[in-house]
Amino acid sequence: MSRTVVAATTDEAVSGVEDGSTVLVGGFGLAGMPFDLIDALIRQGARDLTVVSNNAGNGDVGLAALLRAGRVRKVICSFPRQSDSYVFDELYRAGRVELEVVPQGTLAERMRAAGAGIGGFYSPVGVGTALAEGKETREIDGRTYVLEQPIKGDVALISAHRADPLGNLVYRKTARNFGPVMATAATTVVAQVTDIVPVGHIDPETVVTPGIFVDRLVRAEARRLTVQGAR
Amino acid sequence: MSRTVVAATTDEAVSGVEDGSTVLVGGFGLAGMPFDLIDALIRQGARDLTVVSNNAGNGDVGLAALLRAGRVRKVICSFPRQSDSYVFDELYRAGRVELEVVPQGTLAERMRAAGAGIGGFYSPVGVGTALAEGKETREIDGRTYVLEQPIKGDVALISAHRADPLGNLVYRKTARNFGPVMATAATTVVAQVTDIVPVGHIDPETVVTPGIFVDRLVRAEARRLTVQGAR
Amino acid sequence: MTTRVPERTDRGPLTTDELAARIARDIPVGSYVNLGIGQPTRIAEHLAADAGIVLHTENGMLGMGPAARGDEVDPDLTNAGKVPVTELPGAAYFHHADSFAMMRGGHLDVCVLGAFQVSHHGDLANWHTGDPDAVPAVGGAMDLAVGARRVLVMMKLFARDGTPKLVPACTYPLTGAACVHLLYTDHGVFEPGRDGVRVRETYGITVAELRERLAVTLVV
Amino acid sequence: MTTRVPERTDRGPLTTDELAARIARDIPVGSYVNLGIGQPTRIAEHLAADAGIVLHTENGMLGMGPAARGDEVDPDLTNAGKVPVTELPGAAYFHHADSFAMMRGGHLDVCVLGAFQVSHHGDLANWHTGDPDAVPAVGGAMDLAVGARRVLVMMKLFARDGTPKLVPACTYPLTGAACVHLLYTDHGVFEPGRDGVRVRETYGITVAELRERLAVTLVV
């Protein structure tokens, strides 16, 4: 998409998100979670959101804070239940949020399909389980596959390590997780990064997300949260 | 797959290729072409091969030499015709080699599907053209897609820039092209590299092909061929 | 019937360079663009340096620079036509599956392709003459025709023997159906559509003359 | 009927650590391995340093090292259980689509998963108790169950209330059908199959006693 905009504030970076949007939220637990963009989204006020993310919030921060603020109608994720997912658990048990559980790799691949112009794909994962119920199956070379559909976002909120002003991104260790996939799969992609370096300062061989995928970029201090406990 | 073997010679690296194998050959024109592995494959002697590659050989080297040696029964590629594809052109016009033309991105995606355990996928590319004839089509959200099948290799021959002994690979510029995809899509993956550095000398953030995909590794001097002419 | 289509009859048809410059003018600032092999490559020379236009080459690169000269030539760095090129600051490399996912997924703003024929509905034929003796070769043409958000075609309006290349229906095998948004030719700029071909402007020829020479319905 | 199954009745059932060590012994040199969250994680402590076994974590890494301690803790580097870990020389990072392509595509040699139940055909149930009040959560379990070339299960043979977890048919929702190659438990090692469950070895219990306590056909 056209030129990446470097936003001055996180509020500017998330402006215009509409009620009812599908929002892809990066991160695996706390690693790679775009905390500042989520906080800005809470201030921005969009409601009735469908959130696609691996988890459904940890503790009181990030996605959990968005859930607590009552902005989320539905969560599509692979692993909502965690030792510290009490905000989601309470809303879910009270029937105040819908849940679609998707196998983790299928979640990633469905977003990749959206970003890659693939209309659907046959996956062997989940065949014969409750998560394939109602889905079309097909025998290919003696193996059974289930037809999976793309998941496309209106907005993606991701966190990366470093960017240049063209929107080229590099990540750090396992915080890379869903960021590169989500960056391909949403109409508007917003990335928070700890550092914006001049054009030419990122080795072209090491770019993970090329700037073509990134619409808005904003600098935000890294939060050094300690991650503990089982997923 | 299990541990990567560092072969002493290119002959050792390509040993055991059976007649009738499907061989994925990296490279786009000359960039990323595994010249030394192909030369070794010619010496090794396997016949009746199906070769999957973007092109069908340039000049008299690499894939063109394999074709001239009469070892190839069928070529699956996107762009056989080039200013210097005379070896293939002659064989094709004489009816001595079969050709399956596949759109370039479909070729890459079909190999990715094989490597990613996807049984098939719906692509919008080629719909309504001769290259989709005989293929199943499907309407998804008002758009027509064609069902594409994975392409799996028995062997992949690729060229990379640098490796460590675990088989982690990095590439150089546009010579990266098909290497990373083919490395995921064959039973036995053989990589020639200009340099093998000690474990720990490749930054884990920059690895393009992780060692899990590479079965055999061999060092070969870079050939500085000058590329000229239209594709 | 009066027409407000600009008819530049004070001059001849556009030269290839003029046509390349004409197309360059229509590419929005900040676009991500793929220029097909052959003539469209020359559009790059006419893009303003400060327009922030980023060139994609389907063999795995964004931020492609001009053709390499002398010592710059590196066999590991070529464009889709396999011509050695250079790298601009802010470039990125990626593999073929990622490159074509980018194309198929609608992330490129514009591609410009050459053509054998374009139909008045915007069908494109540019990969195969249909000659049974020819070696068919498609490359990335079908991926671009389907994937780019705007597909522009750059071609001469008439073949050397004078037959039109803008036709009611392609006689050559198709690359993509109804995929061409705008057709730029030496004799004029055309917009294919369901109700006929809208003429945007002409060079060295009038709309009336075009109506005589083309077998398609022209809308003004 | 005589049996040549090793019956270790001179000792009690295996402790969790002994079980982890037992599984570690069966993992071939040079394997690429994913150890599921929970008990399977402990197998890592029993892998020989010179065995060249490379650990995969599905959140995007090969070459995972032991748990991080003190200053080593980095919130950007965790395992699939979100516990901070370390990086070994020769590691590689990749994104989620690539990580699960690797799993689904059959590139991992071995995965070891925990389980609620395993059926005698090798069906696996480890993601959901079926309790309508429970929040369902699957993570990467289904991907691993289908994708790894060998799926090993590590679990206690009996639940706390004494009911067997090796069953004729899973009563909990399935993770994968006929996907378990070998089942390692505190009381023995079992190989599920079409004709029944082959007993490989027992600990603190005889095959005869197992036949009394389990409702599956045991083959020796």
Tab-separated table of N, CA and C in Angstrom, chain D residues 13 39 115-118 125 129 154-167 171-172 183-187 190 205 210 213-214:
chain	number	residue	atom	x	y	z
D	13	PRO	N	6.128	-47.386	40.302
D	13	PRO	CA	6.001	-46.649	39.050
D	13	PRO	C	7.091	-45.593	38.934
D	39	GLN	N	4.587	-31.094	31.841
D	39	GLN	CA	5.594	-32.121	32.146
D	39	GLN	C	6.584	-32.395	31.014
D	115	ALA	N	-1.439	-35.460	28.054
D	115	ALA	CA	-2.760	-35.911	27.602
D	115	ALA	C	-3.720	-36.089	28.769
D	116	PHE	N	-4.989	-35.867	28.473
D	116	PHE	CA	-6.055	-36.259	29.398
D	116	PHE	C	-6.376	-37.739	29.189
D	117	GLN	N	-6.438	-38.124	27.927
D	117	GLN	CA	-6.757	-39.507	27.559
D	117	GLN	C	-6.086	-39.859	26.235
D	118	VAL	N	-5.726	-41.160	26.119
D	118	VAL	CA	-5.279	-41.713	24.833
D	118	VAL	C	-6.103	-42.971	24.597
D	125	ALA	N	-6.679	-36.955	23.417
D	125	ALA	CA	-7.522	-35.891	23.964
D	125	ALA	C	-6.687	-35.134	24.989
D	129	THR	N	-11.695	-30.554	28.615
D	129	THR	CA	-12.297	-31.601	29.450
D	129	THR	C	-13.740	-31.864	29.053
D	154	MET	N	3.277	-38.230	27.061
D	154	MET	CA	3.794	-38.419	28.414
D	154	MET	C	2.661	-38.111	29.369
D	155	MET	N	2.238	-39.127	30.135
D	155	MET	CA	1.155	-38.873	31.100
D	155	MET	C	1.174	-39.939	32.189
D	156	LYS	N	0.450	-39.684	33.256
D	156	LYS	CA	0.228	-40.736	34.244
D	156	LYS	C	-0.801	-41.696	33.667
D	157	LEU	N	-0.653	-42.996	33.977
D	157	LEU	CA	-1.567	-43.983	33.390
D	157	LEU	C	-2.963	-43.893	34.014
D	158	PHE	N	-2.990	-43.464	35.272
D	158	PHE	CA	-4.285	-43.366	35.958
D	158	PHE	C	-4.494	-41.951	36.493
D	159	ALA	N	-5.741	-41.518	36.432
D	159	ALA	CA	-6.069	-40.225	37.040
D	159	ALA	C	-6.002	-40.363	38.566
D	160	ARG	N	-6.107	-39.248	39.264
D	160	ARG	CA	-5.999	-39.286	40.730
D	160	ARG	C	-7.034	-40.201	41.366
D	161	ASP	N	-8.213	-40.278	40.749
D	161	ASP	CA	-9.259	-41.132	41.319
D	161	ASP	C	-9.116	-42.588	40.858
D	162	GLY	N	-8.045	-42.897	40.186
D	162	GLY	CA	-7.784	-44.289	39.823
D	162	GLY	C	-8.316	-44.719	38.468
D	163	THR	N	-9.106	-43.857	37.802
D	163	THR	CA	-9.636	-44.253	36.491
D	163	THR	C	-8.517	-44.182	35.453
D	164	PRO	N	-8.503	-45.167	34.529
D	164	PRO	CA	-7.432	-45.194	33.527
D	164	PRO	C	-7.561	-44.042	32.542
D	165	LYS	N	-6.418	-43.559	32.070
D	165	LYS	CA	-6.402	-42.522	31.033
D	165	LYS	C	-6.091	-43.139	29.665
D	166	LEU	N	-5.690	-44.411	29.664
D	166	LEU	CA	-5.592	-45.184	28.412
D	166	LEU	C	-6.915	-45.931	28.282
D	167	VAL	N	-7.706	-45.582	27.284
D	167	VAL	CA	-9.119	-45.975	27.246
D	167	VAL	C	-9.506	-46.576	25.893
D	171	THR	N	-13.393	-40.098	25.991
D	171	THR	CA	-14.666	-39.453	26.330
D	171	THR	C	-14.510	-37.930	26.294
D	172	TYR	N	-13.297	-37.456	26.393
D	172	TYR	CA	-13.037	-36.017	26.249
D	172	TYR	C	-12.955	-35.664	24.759
D	183	LEU	N	3.044	-44.162	23.815
D	183	LEU	CA	2.514	-43.572	25.039
D	183	LEU	C	3.422	-43.958	26.198
D	184	TYR	N	4.018	-42.954	26.811
D	184	TYR	CA	4.917	-43.178	27.945
D	184	TYR	C	4.181	-42.794	29.227
D	185	THR	N	4.075	-43.770	30.153
D	185	THR	CA	3.398	-43.475	31.425
D	185	THR	C	4.259	-43.952	32.585
D	186	ASP	N	3.858	-43.536	33.790
D	186	ASP	CA	4.561	-43.956	34.999
D	186	ASP	C	4.533	-45.482	35.169
D	187	HIS	N	3.500	-46.145	34.637
D	187	HIS	CA	3.376	-47.600	34.810
D	187	HIS	C	3.839	-48.410	33.610
D	190	PHE	N	3.524	-47.902	26.061
D	190	PHE	CA	2.492	-48.556	25.252
D	190	PHE	C	2.513	-48.054	23.818
D	205	ILE	N	4.238	-52.792	38.099
D	205	ILE	CA	2.951	-53.430	37.838
D	205	ILE	C	3.187	-54.517	36.784
D	210	LEU	N	-2.258	-54.950	34.772
D	210	LEU	CA	-2.726	-53.918	33.833
D	210	LEU	C	-4.001	-54.381	33.146
D	213	ARG	N	-6.893	-53.681	35.290
D	213	ARG	CA	-7.248	-52.283	35.560
D	213	ARG	C	-7.619	-51.485	34.302
D	214	LEU	N	-7.186	-51.960	33.130
D	214	LEU	CA	-7.466	-51.213	31.892
D	214	LEU	C	-8.557	-51.917	31.096
